[in-house]
Amino acid sequence: MTSSYQQQLDAKVERISAQFAEYQPPALEVFESPEQYYRMRAEFRIWHTEDDLFYAMFERDENNNKRVIRINEFPVADRSINDLMPQLLEAFKADATLGHRLFEVHFLATLKGEVLVSLIYHRKLDESWEPAAKALAEKLKIKLIGRSRGQKFVLSDEFVVEELSVFDRKYQYKQIESSFTQPNAQVCQKMLEWACNVAQQSDKDLLELYCGNGNFTLPLSTRFRRALATELAKSSVYAAEWNIEQNGIDNIQVARLSAEEFTQAFNGDRTFRRLQEANIDLSTYDFDTVFVDPPRAGIDDETLKLLQRFERIIYISCNPDTLHDNLKQLSQTHKITKFALFDQFPYTHHVESGVLLEKR
């Protein structure tokens, strides 16, 4: 396992170094993943036969036909998920109320030890399901949600609370079922520390676009006078505000705006009632750094123009191709002064990378 992990990581380093060579970045900083038990989320189909049911995933053969792969253990996922898998399967087999027409099982785990399990059914859940599910949740000490078409049973909470360590401080994060969270929590902690290190310490303000649940916002706020974070998804804004309050941080405001909408507001092209309702006055901010962690599609042209107005840009990317494309514009005004690879997704071709860009 060790040699294969190192080989795949070396291949990623070689590929990313070659891909970005034209921008003349500094030496690539490489942040490794644990080789096993690193993924905090996992989703499995439940495959039913005449006398059995089991966790399943699929792979395609050379003719593009799907083949069912029986999953007895999953060392990619956190240990808590692996420990729960056989216990849940035993319960599904023993009680038809829980196992009948069960279609998928989704796990969301935390380093703190909390686990949320979502059971998705291809049948209407009747009144017998809830007491059976509650008994199972209490026995296994997990949070449990049941779903079928038009139904959602939340037995306790529809979230877990994660705890991430950044240098000598621990941050609590509400992570809501079906919302985006970083899948590799141990590498995520390395990303947070890297971002704080490259941000250094500023007596000015931070702008963050695409803030999600405030994953980066919370630790980065310690490096700035104030931070303004933007996010469009209501559930993520709600989680971010909960996280800010839970961690006792008082220098962050969250605006429910897309990156494009913030650009319009910042340029004075449009006024937004959402800013007024959140008591956010953009004229009171003195930004010198912008932090972005955009979706795989990258950043639109108007937002790229906005980024070019800042002294420093910290850009975390889950897609090196769109990062490379965005740098065509950003490198006209900024130079890469830090360059990092975070192995969030071992044994896959996916790469998470980070750059610090400073104005030329």
mmCIF file of C-alpha atoms in Angstrom:
data_model
loop_
_atom_site.group_PDB
_atom_site.id
_atom_site.type_symbol
_atom_site.label_atom_id
_atom_site.label_comp_id
_atom_site.label_asym_id
_atom_site.label_seq_id
_atom_site.Cartn_x
_atom_site.Cartn_y
_atom_site.Cartn_z
ATOM 1 C CA MET A 1 0.000 0.000 0.000
ATOM 2 C CA THR A 2 2.838 2.410 0.934
ATOM 3 C CA SER A 3 4.634 2.120 -2.396
ATOM 4 C CA SER A 4 1.415 2.440 -4.405
ATOM 5 C CA TYR A 5 0.356 5.501 -2.395
ATOM 6 C CA GLN A 6 3.740 7.174 -2.891
ATOM 7 C CA GLN A 7 3.734 6.306 -6.595
ATOM 8 C CA GLN A 8 0.300 7.854 -7.175
ATOM 9 C CA LEU A 9 1.276 10.947 -5.194
ATOM 10 C CA ASP A 10 4.546 11.312 -7.124
ATOM 11 C CA ALA A 11 2.578 11.064 -10.383
ATOM 12 C CA LYS A 12 0.251 13.877 -9.256
ATOM 13 C CA VAL A 13 3.192 16.065 -8.257
ATOM 14 C CA GLU A 14 4.837 15.503 -11.640
ATOM 15 C CA ARG A 15 1.595 16.205 -13.522
ATOM 16 C CA ILE A 16 0.727 19.397 -11.623
ATOM 17 C CA SER A 17 4.292 20.729 -11.742
ATOM 18 C CA ALA A 18 4.353 20.278 -15.518
ATOM 19 C CA GLN A 19 0.860 21.716 -16.031
ATOM 20 C CA PHE A 20 1.663 24.986 -14.208
ATOM 21 C CA ALA A 21 5.315 25.385 -15.274
ATOM 22 C CA GLU A 22 4.444 28.207 -17.709
ATOM 23 C CA TYR A 23 3.431 30.415 -14.737
ATOM 24 C CA GLN A 24 6.876 29.914 -13.130
ATOM 25 C CA PRO A 25 5.555 29.129 -9.637
ATOM 26 C CA PRO A 26 7.867 28.487 -6.683
ATOM 27 C CA ALA A 27 8.599 24.920 -5.560
ATOM 28 C CA LEU A 28 5.443 22.901 -4.963
ATOM 29 C CA GLU A 29 4.589 22.241 -1.314
ATOM 30 C CA VAL A 30 3.074 18.754 -1.001
ATOM 31 C CA PHE A 31 0.645 17.749 1.749
ATOM 32 C CA GLU A 32 0.069 14.006 1.993
ATOM 33 C CA SER A 33 -3.037 12.130 3.064
ATOM 34 C CA PRO A 34 -3.206 9.186 5.437
ATOM 35 C CA GLU A 35 -3.060 6.063 3.286
ATOM 36 C CA GLN A 36 -6.175 4.513 4.837
ATOM 37 C CA TYR A 37 -9.306 5.582 6.740
ATOM 38 C CA TYR A 38 -9.181 9.157 5.465
ATOM 39 C CA ARG A 39 -12.589 9.760 3.905
ATOM 40 C CA MET A 40 -15.366 11.135 6.147
ATOM 41 C CA ARG A 41 -18.185 10.479 3.666
ATOM 42 C CA ALA A 42 -19.234 7.271 1.916
ATOM 43 C CA GLU A 43 -22.288 6.204 -0.077
ATOM 44 C CA PHE A 44 -23.245 2.642 -0.940
ATOM 45 C CA ARG A 45 -26.039 0.934 -2.845
ATOM 46 C CA ILE A 46 -27.746 -1.900 -1.013
ATOM 47 C CA TRP A 47 -27.931 -4.907 -3.332
ATOM 48 C CA HIS A 48 -30.683 -7.419 -2.686
ATOM 49 C CA THR A 49 -30.652 -11.073 -3.746
ATOM 50 C CA GLU A 50 -33.204 -13.778 -2.919
ATOM 51 C CA ASP A 51 -31.604 -14.620 0.417
ATOM 52 C CA ASP A 52 -29.085 -11.821 1.057
ATOM 53 C CA LEU A 53 -28.365 -8.123 0.923
ATOM 54 C CA PHE A 54 -25.000 -6.368 0.909
ATOM 55 C CA TYR A 55 -23.226 -3.042 0.310
ATOM 56 C CA ALA A 56 -22.390 -2.544 -3.338
ATOM 57 C CA MET A 57 -20.564 -0.228 -5.697
ATOM 58 C CA PHE A 58 -20.268 -0.460 -9.469
ATOM 59 C CA GLU A 59 -17.503 -0.501 -12.019
ATOM 60 C CA ARG A 60 -17.697 -0.594 -15.788
ATOM 61 C CA ASP A 61 -15.933 -3.231 -17.858
ATOM 62 C CA GLU A 62 -14.230 -2.729 -21.222
ATOM 63 C CA ASN A 63 -17.653 -2.915 -22.937
ATOM 64 C CA ASN A 64 -19.027 -0.191 -20.648
ATOM 65 C CA ASN A 65 -21.308 -2.664 -18.859
ATOM 66 C CA LYS A 66 -21.881 -2.044 -15.149
ATOM 67 C CA ARG A 67 -20.643 -4.758 -12.799
ATOM 68 C CA VAL A 68 -21.770 -5.051 -9.173
ATOM 69 C CA ILE A 69 -18.900 -5.083 -6.671
ATOM 70 C CA ARG A 70 -19.702 -6.462 -3.216
ATOM 71 C CA ILE A 71 -18.217 -4.242 -0.482
ATOM 72 C CA ASN A 72 -17.462 -5.984 2.816
ATOM 73 C CA GLU A 73 -15.084 -3.330 4.090
ATOM 74 C CA PHE A 74 -14.010 0.061 2.799
ATOM 75 C CA PRO A 75 -10.564 1.123 4.083
ATOM 76 C CA VAL A 76 -10.874 4.400 2.137
ATOM 77 C CA ALA A 77 -13.495 5.531 4.683
ATOM 78 C CA ASP A 78 -13.037 6.581 8.297
ATOM 79 C CA ARG A 79 -12.726 3.768 10.847
ATOM 80 C CA SER A 80 -16.059 4.699 12.409
ATOM 81 C CA ILE A 81 -17.791 4.028 9.071
ATOM 82 C CA ASN A 82 -16.030 0.669 8.720
ATOM 83 C CA ASP A 83 -17.026 -0.281 12.270
ATOM 84 C CA LEU A 84 -20.681 0.580 11.603
ATOM 85 C CA MET A 85 -21.034 -1.123 8.224
ATOM 86 C CA PRO A 86 -21.386 -4.752 9.460
ATOM 87 C CA GLN A 87 -23.523 -3.730 12.443
ATOM 88 C CA LEU A 88 -25.998 -1.909 10.238
ATOM 89 C CA LEU A 89 -26.070 -4.739 7.710
ATOM 90 C CA GLU A 90 -26.902 -7.216 10.474
ATOM 91 C CA ALA A 91 -29.799 -4.996 11.578
ATOM 92 C CA PHE A 92 -31.132 -4.662 8.003
ATOM 93 C CA LYS A 93 -31.103 -8.460 7.600
ATOM 94 C CA ALA A 94 -32.678 -9.124 10.991
ATOM 95 C CA ASP A 95 -35.564 -6.641 10.681
ATOM 96 C CA ALA A 96 -37.538 -6.347 7.440
ATOM 97 C CA THR A 97 -38.904 -2.994 8.672
ATOM 98 C CA LEU A 98 -35.389 -1.596 8.242
ATOM 99 C CA GLY A 99 -34.130 -3.688 5.330
ATOM 100 C CA HIS A 100 -37.135 -4.031 2.997
ATOM 101 C CA ARG A 101 -36.504 -2.137 -0.260
ATOM 102 C CA LEU A 102 -33.611 -0.238 1.286
ATOM 103 C CA PHE A 103 -31.838 1.300 -1.715
ATOM 104 C CA GLU A 104 -28.825 3.295 -0.454
ATOM 105 C CA VAL A 105 -26.927 4.054 2.755
ATOM 106 C CA HIS A 106 -25.008 7.340 3.140
ATOM 107 C CA PHE A 107 -22.481 7.942 5.925
ATOM 108 C CA LEU A 108 -21.182 11.287 7.225
ATOM 109 C CA ALA A 109 -18.533 10.931 9.947
ATOM 110 C CA THR A 110 -16.352 13.337 11.929
ATOM 111 C CA LEU A 111 -12.943 13.272 13.589
ATOM 112 C CA LYS A 112 -14.865 14.101 16.771
ATOM 113 C CA GLY A 113 -16.651 10.739 16.587
ATOM 114 C CA GLU A 114 -20.167 11.714 15.526
ATOM 115 C CA VAL A 115 -21.737 9.780 12.644
ATOM 116 C CA LEU A 116 -24.904 10.544 10.670
ATOM 117 C CA VAL A 117 -26.415 7.718 8.591
ATOM 118 C CA SER A 118 -29.063 8.345 5.929
ATOM 119 C CA LEU A 119 -31.179 5.404 4.762
ATOM 120 C CA ILE A 120 -32.819 5.852 1.345
ATOM 121 C CA TYR A 121 -35.743 3.592 0.462
ATOM 122 C CA HIS A 122 -37.701 2.678 -2.657
ATOM 123 C CA ARG A 123 -40.928 2.374 -0.649
ATOM 124 C CA LYS A 124 -43.155 4.525 1.515
ATOM 125 C CA LEU A 125 -42.034 4.433 5.150
ATOM 126 C CA ASP A 126 -44.915 3.469 7.437
ATOM 127 C CA GLU A 127 -45.451 4.065 11.163
ATOM 128 C CA SER A 128 -43.503 0.923 12.113
ATOM 129 C CA TRP A 129 -40.259 2.256 10.611
ATOM 130 C CA GLU A 130 -39.612 5.092 13.065
ATOM 131 C CA PRO A 131 -39.552 3.078 16.345
ATOM 132 C CA ALA A 132 -37.362 0.402 14.732
ATOM 133 C CA ALA A 133 -34.962 3.078 13.406
ATOM 134 C CA LYS A 134 -34.881 4.897 16.767
ATOM 135 C CA ALA A 135 -33.978 1.679 18.568
ATOM 136 C CA LEU A 136 -31.166 1.078 16.050
ATOM 137 C CA ALA A 137 -29.845 4.651 16.381
ATOM 138 C CA GLU A 138 -29.794 4.399 20.181
ATOM 139 C CA LYS A 139 -28.106 0.998 20.124
ATOM 140 C CA LEU A 140 -25.344 2.136 17.742
ATOM 141 C CA LYS A 141 -25.100 5.704 19.158
ATOM 142 C CA ILE A 142 -25.559 7.334 15.739
ATOM 143 C CA LYS A 143 -27.789 9.977 14.184
ATOM 144 C CA LEU A 144 -30.223 8.538 11.676
ATOM 145 C CA ILE A 145 -32.349 9.910 8.831
ATOM 146 C CA GLY A 146 -34.833 7.962 6.712
ATOM 147 C CA ARG A 147 -35.771 9.069 3.211
ATOM 148 C CA SER A 148 -38.088 7.932 0.475
ATOM 149 C CA ARG A 149 -39.913 9.797 -2.276
ATOM 150 C CA GLY A 150 -41.707 12.727 -0.591
ATOM 151 C CA GLN A 151 -40.676 11.598 2.907
ATOM 152 C CA LYS A 152 -37.907 12.567 5.304
ATOM 153 C CA PHE A 153 -37.716 11.332 8.902
ATOM 154 C CA VAL A 154 -35.063 13.075 11.043
ATOM 155 C CA LEU A 155 -34.809 11.121 14.298
ATOM 156 C CA SER A 156 -32.577 13.587 16.160
ATOM 157 C CA ASP A 157 -30.454 15.999 14.085
ATOM 158 C CA GLU A 158 -29.807 16.350 10.368
ATOM 159 C CA PHE A 159 -26.218 17.403 11.061
ATOM 160 C CA VAL A 160 -23.033 16.363 12.825
ATOM 161 C CA VAL A 161 -20.552 18.646 14.560
ATOM 162 C CA GLU A 162 -16.967 18.292 13.366
ATOM 163 C CA GLU A 163 -13.924 19.503 15.296
ATOM 164 C CA LEU A 164 -10.885 20.595 13.284
ATOM 165 C CA SER A 165 -7.544 21.574 14.797
ATOM 166 C CA VAL A 166 -5.706 24.544 13.307
ATOM 167 C CA PHE A 167 -2.375 25.106 15.039
ATOM 168 C CA ASP A 168 -3.270 25.197 18.758
ATOM 169 C CA ARG A 169 -6.993 25.990 18.376
ATOM 170 C CA LYS A 170 -9.957 23.677 17.814
ATOM 171 C CA TYR A 171 -12.923 24.841 15.715
ATOM 172 C CA GLN A 172 -16.442 23.382 15.827
ATOM 173 C CA TYR A 173 -18.292 23.062 12.513
ATOM 174 C CA LYS A 174 -21.918 22.137 11.895
ATOM 175 C CA GLN A 175 -22.013 19.845 8.855
ATOM 176 C CA ILE A 176 -25.503 19.364 7.431
ATOM 177 C CA GLU A 177 -26.616 16.207 5.623
ATOM 178 C CA SER A 178 -26.402 16.576 1.831
ATOM 179 C CA SER A 179 -24.458 19.866 2.099
ATOM 180 C CA PHE A 180 -20.882 20.168 0.876
ATOM 181 C CA THR A 181 -18.120 19.350 3.366
ATOM 182 C CA GLN A 182 -14.444 18.602 2.795
ATOM 183 C CA PRO A 183 -14.243 14.791 2.450
ATOM 184 C CA ASN A 184 -10.726 14.319 3.871
ATOM 185 C CA ALA A 185 -10.732 16.021 7.275
ATOM 186 C CA GLN A 186 -7.078 15.375 8.082
ATOM 187 C CA VAL A 187 -5.899 16.957 4.836
ATOM 188 C CA CYS A 188 -8.459 19.736 5.368
ATOM 189 C CA GLN A 189 -6.667 20.677 8.602
ATOM 190 C CA LYS A 190 -3.414 20.989 6.621
ATOM 191 C CA MET A 191 -5.188 23.194 4.060
ATOM 192 C CA LEU A 192 -6.502 25.483 6.800
ATOM 193 C CA GLU A 193 -3.040 25.883 8.321
ATOM 194 C CA TRP A 194 -1.469 26.535 4.897
ATOM 195 C CA ALA A 195 -4.074 29.223 4.132
ATOM 196 C CA CYS A 196 -3.455 30.906 7.504
ATOM 197 C CA ASN A 197 0.307 30.794 6.992
ATOM 198 C CA VAL A 198 0.190 32.392 3.540
ATOM 199 C CA ALA A 199 -2.319 35.007 4.749
ATOM 200 C CA GLN A 200 0.217 36.044 7.416
ATOM 201 C CA GLN A 201 -1.092 38.859 9.637
ATOM 202 C CA SER A 202 -2.875 41.921 8.266
ATOM 203 C CA ASP A 203 -4.359 45.047 9.826
ATOM 204 C CA LYS A 204 -6.821 45.190 6.913
ATOM 205 C CA ASP A 205 -9.839 43.095 5.919
ATOM 206 C CA LEU A 206 -10.466 39.781 4.159
ATOM 207 C CA LEU A 207 -13.051 39.109 1.472
ATOM 208 C CA GLU A 208 -14.038 35.475 0.954
ATOM 209 C CA LEU A 209 -16.175 34.247 -1.938
ATOM 210 C CA TYR A 210 -17.872 30.805 -1.948
ATOM 211 C CA CYS A 211 -17.452 30.419 1.833
ATOM 212 C CA GLY A 212 -19.690 27.344 2.303
ATOM 213 C CA ASN A 213 -20.134 26.613 6.000
ATOM 214 C CA GLY A 214 -17.209 28.891 6.915
ATOM 215 C CA ASN A 215 -14.610 26.115 6.781
ATOM 216 C CA PHE A 216 -11.763 28.507 5.906
ATOM 217 C CA THR A 217 -13.445 31.677 7.178
ATOM 218 C CA LEU A 218 -13.164 30.857 10.869
ATOM 219 C CA PRO A 219 -9.388 30.290 11.135
ATOM 220 C CA LEU A 220 -8.570 32.944 8.494
ATOM 221 C CA SER A 221 -10.471 35.578 10.505
ATOM 222 C CA THR A 222 -7.683 35.440 13.114
ATOM 223 C CA ARG A 223 -5.297 36.911 10.524
ATOM 224 C CA PHE A 224 -7.386 40.007 9.670
ATOM 225 C CA ARG A 225 -9.109 42.969 11.278
ATOM 226 C CA ARG A 226 -12.454 41.830 9.851
ATOM 227 C CA ALA A 227 -13.735 39.258 7.358
ATOM 228 C CA LEU A 228 -16.676 39.406 4.968
ATOM 229 C CA ALA A 229 -17.712 36.017 3.591
ATOM 230 C CA THR A 230 -20.230 35.397 0.804
ATOM 231 C CA GLU A 231 -22.237 32.275 0.006
ATOM 232 C CA LEU A 232 -25.457 31.710 -1.930
ATOM 233 C CA ALA A 233 -26.786 28.402 -0.530
ATOM 234 C CA LYS A 234 -29.148 29.095 2.384
ATOM 235 C CA SER A 235 -28.221 25.925 4.297
ATOM 236 C CA SER A 236 -24.514 26.797 4.087
ATOM 237 C CA VAL A 237 -25.129 30.396 5.227
ATOM 238 C CA TYR A 238 -27.140 29.066 8.169
ATOM 239 C CA ALA A 239 -24.332 26.637 9.073
ATOM 240 C CA ALA A 240 -21.674 29.365 8.721
ATOM 241 C CA GLU A 241 -23.573 31.695 11.051
ATOM 242 C CA TRP A 242 -24.016 28.875 13.592
ATOM 243 C CA ASN A 243 -20.289 28.070 13.361
ATOM 244 C CA ILE A 244 -19.272 31.707 13.866
ATOM 245 C CA GLU A 245 -21.435 31.986 16.981
ATOM 246 C CA GLN A 246 -20.466 28.568 18.345
ATOM 247 C CA ASN A 247 -16.763 29.429 18.093
ATOM 248 C CA GLY A 248 -17.178 32.851 19.704
ATOM 249 C CA ILE A 249 -15.831 34.824 16.721
ATOM 250 C CA ASP A 250 -16.938 38.452 16.443
ATOM 251 C CA ASN A 251 -15.163 39.858 13.365
ATOM 252 C CA ILE A 252 -16.982 37.943 10.573
ATOM 253 C CA GLN A 253 -20.064 38.949 8.605
ATOM 254 C CA VAL A 254 -21.767 36.626 6.106
ATOM 255 C CA ALA A 255 -23.586 37.929 3.011
ATOM 256 C CA ARG A 256 -25.975 35.628 1.131
ATOM 257 C CA LEU A 257 -24.767 36.557 -2.332
ATOM 258 C CA SER A 258 -23.255 34.712 -5.255
ATOM 259 C CA ALA A 259 -19.807 35.784 -6.433
ATOM 260 C CA GLU A 260 -21.431 37.512 -9.419
ATOM 261 C CA GLU A 261 -23.889 39.370 -7.163
ATOM 262 C CA PHE A 262 -21.128 40.498 -4.826
ATOM 263 C CA THR A 263 -19.202 41.871 -7.797
ATOM 264 C CA GLN A 264 -22.278 43.905 -8.791
ATOM 265 C CA ALA A 265 -22.711 45.182 -5.231
ATOM 266 C CA PHE A 266 -19.009 46.009 -4.802
ATOM 267 C CA ASN A 267 -18.955 47.901 -8.098
ATOM 268 C CA GLY A 268 -22.094 49.824 -7.098
ATOM 269 C CA ASP A 269 -24.061 48.424 -10.057
ATOM 270 C CA ARG A 270 -26.831 46.984 -7.858
ATOM 271 C CA THR A 271 -28.083 47.317 -4.301
ATOM 272 C CA PHE A 272 -29.176 44.202 -2.441
ATOM 273 C CA ARG A 273 -31.752 44.099 0.332
ATOM 274 C CA ARG A 274 -29.956 41.002 1.680
ATOM 275 C CA LEU A 275 -26.938 43.207 2.534
ATOM 276 C CA GLN A 276 -29.116 45.783 4.287
ATOM 277 C CA GLU A 277 -30.989 43.081 6.229
ATOM 278 C CA ALA A 278 -27.652 41.611 7.374
ATOM 279 C CA ASN A 279 -26.484 45.108 8.383
ATOM 280 C CA ILE A 280 -23.493 44.927 6.011
ATOM 281 C CA ASP A 281 -22.020 48.209 4.772
ATOM 282 C CA LEU A 282 -19.378 47.482 2.124
ATOM 283 C CA SER A 283 -17.982 51.018 2.387
ATOM 284 C CA THR A 284 -16.680 50.264 5.908
ATOM 285 C CA TYR A 285 -14.349 47.503 4.683
ATOM 286 C CA ASP A 286 -10.705 47.960 3.700
ATOM 287 C CA PHE A 287 -9.838 44.752 1.844
ATOM 288 C CA ASP A 288 -6.290 43.776 0.951
ATOM 289 C CA THR A 289 -6.781 39.992 0.503
ATOM 290 C CA VAL A 290 -9.436 37.883 -1.198
ATOM 291 C CA PHE A 291 -9.840 34.166 -0.559
ATOM 292 C CA VAL A 292 -11.631 31.909 -3.067
ATOM 293 C CA ASP A 293 -12.479 28.208 -3.047
ATOM 294 C CA PRO A 294 -14.778 27.995 -6.088
ATOM 295 C CA PRO A 295 -16.722 25.010 -7.479
ATOM 296 C CA ARG A 296 -15.133 22.749 -10.095
ATOM 297 C CA ALA A 297 -16.252 25.051 -12.924
ATOM 298 C CA GLY A 298 -13.888 27.761 -11.654
ATOM 299 C CA ILE A 299 -14.494 31.520 -11.609
ATOM 300 C CA ASP A 300 -16.460 33.623 -14.109
ATOM 301 C CA ASP A 301 -14.793 36.465 -16.038
ATOM 302 C CA GLU A 302 -16.391 39.346 -14.109
ATOM 303 C CA THR A 303 -15.358 37.866 -10.758
ATOM 304 C CA LEU A 304 -11.817 37.332 -12.061
ATOM 305 C CA LYS A 305 -11.703 41.063 -12.901
ATOM 306 C CA LEU A 306 -12.794 41.789 -9.319
ATOM 307 C CA LEU A 307 -10.029 39.568 -7.890
ATOM 308 C CA GLN A 308 -7.424 41.448 -9.910
ATOM 309 C CA ARG A 309 -8.139 44.582 -7.851
ATOM 310 C CA PHE A 310 -6.815 43.014 -4.623
ATOM 311 C CA GLU A 311 -3.228 42.998 -3.406
ATOM 312 C CA ARG A 312 -3.310 39.282 -2.625
ATOM 313 C CA ILE A 313 -5.435 36.369 -3.828
ATOM 314 C CA ILE A 314 -5.505 33.032 -2.004
ATOM 315 C CA TYR A 315 -7.049 30.494 -4.389
ATOM 316 C CA ILE A 316 -7.894 26.928 -3.346
ATOM 317 C CA SER A 317 -8.945 24.758 -6.286
ATOM 318 C CA CYS A 318 -10.486 21.282 -6.607
ATOM 319 C CA ASN A 319 -9.939 21.342 -10.383
ATOM 320 C CA PRO A 320 -6.432 22.115 -11.691
ATOM 321 C CA ASP A 321 -7.758 22.579 -15.225
ATOM 322 C CA THR A 322 -10.045 25.492 -14.310
ATOM 323 C CA LEU A 323 -7.375 26.939 -11.990
ATOM 324 C CA HIS A 324 -4.894 26.838 -14.880
ATOM 325 C CA ASP A 325 -7.459 28.534 -17.118
ATOM 326 C CA ASN A 326 -8.274 31.243 -14.519
ATOM 327 C CA LEU A 327 -4.543 31.960 -14.077
ATOM 328 C CA LYS A 328 -4.329 33.077 -17.714
ATOM 329 C CA GLN A 329 -6.172 36.222 -16.629
ATOM 330 C CA LEU A 330 -4.951 36.513 -13.027
ATOM 331 C CA SER A 331 -1.278 36.164 -13.997
ATOM 332 C CA GLN A 332 -1.543 39.357 -16.058
ATOM 333 C CA THR A 333 -1.672 41.339 -12.804
ATOM 334 C CA HIS A 334 -0.423 38.874 -10.160
ATOM 335 C CA LYS A 335 2.477 36.484 -9.640
ATOM 336 C CA ILE A 336 2.287 33.069 -7.916
ATOM 337 C CA THR A 337 4.379 33.286 -4.734
ATOM 338 C CA LYS A 338 3.163 30.083 -3.006
ATOM 339 C CA PHE A 339 2.081 26.836 -4.658
ATOM 340 C CA ALA A 340 0.671 23.768 -2.867
ATOM 341 C CA LEU A 341 -0.804 20.352 -3.600
ATOM 342 C CA PHE A 342 -3.173 18.754 -1.063
ATOM 343 C CA ASP A 343 -3.829 15.051 -1.636
ATOM 344 C CA GLN A 344 -7.510 15.163 -0.654
ATOM 345 C CA PHE A 345 -8.431 12.256 -2.926
ATOM 346 C CA PRO A 346 -5.767 9.511 -2.779
ATOM 347 C CA TYR A 347 -5.739 6.798 -5.454
ATOM 348 C CA THR A 348 -7.803 8.966 -7.823
ATOM 349 C CA HIS A 349 -6.761 11.478 -10.497
ATOM 350 C CA HIS A 350 -8.368 14.323 -8.503
ATOM 351 C CA VAL A 351 -6.105 16.999 -7.042
ATOM 352 C CA GLU A 352 -6.725 19.869 -4.634
ATOM 353 C CA SER A 353 -4.259 22.714 -5.063
ATOM 354 C CA GLY A 354 -3.594 26.144 -3.641
ATOM 355 C CA VAL A 355 -1.859 29.275 -4.870
ATOM 356 C CA LEU A 356 -1.039 32.609 -3.288
ATOM 357 C CA LEU A 357 -0.988 35.364 -5.908
ATOM 358 C CA GLU A 358 0.530 38.750 -5.120
ATOM 359 C CA LYS A 359 0.202 41.870 -7.230
ATOM 360 C CA ARG A 360 3.100 42.486 -9.582
#
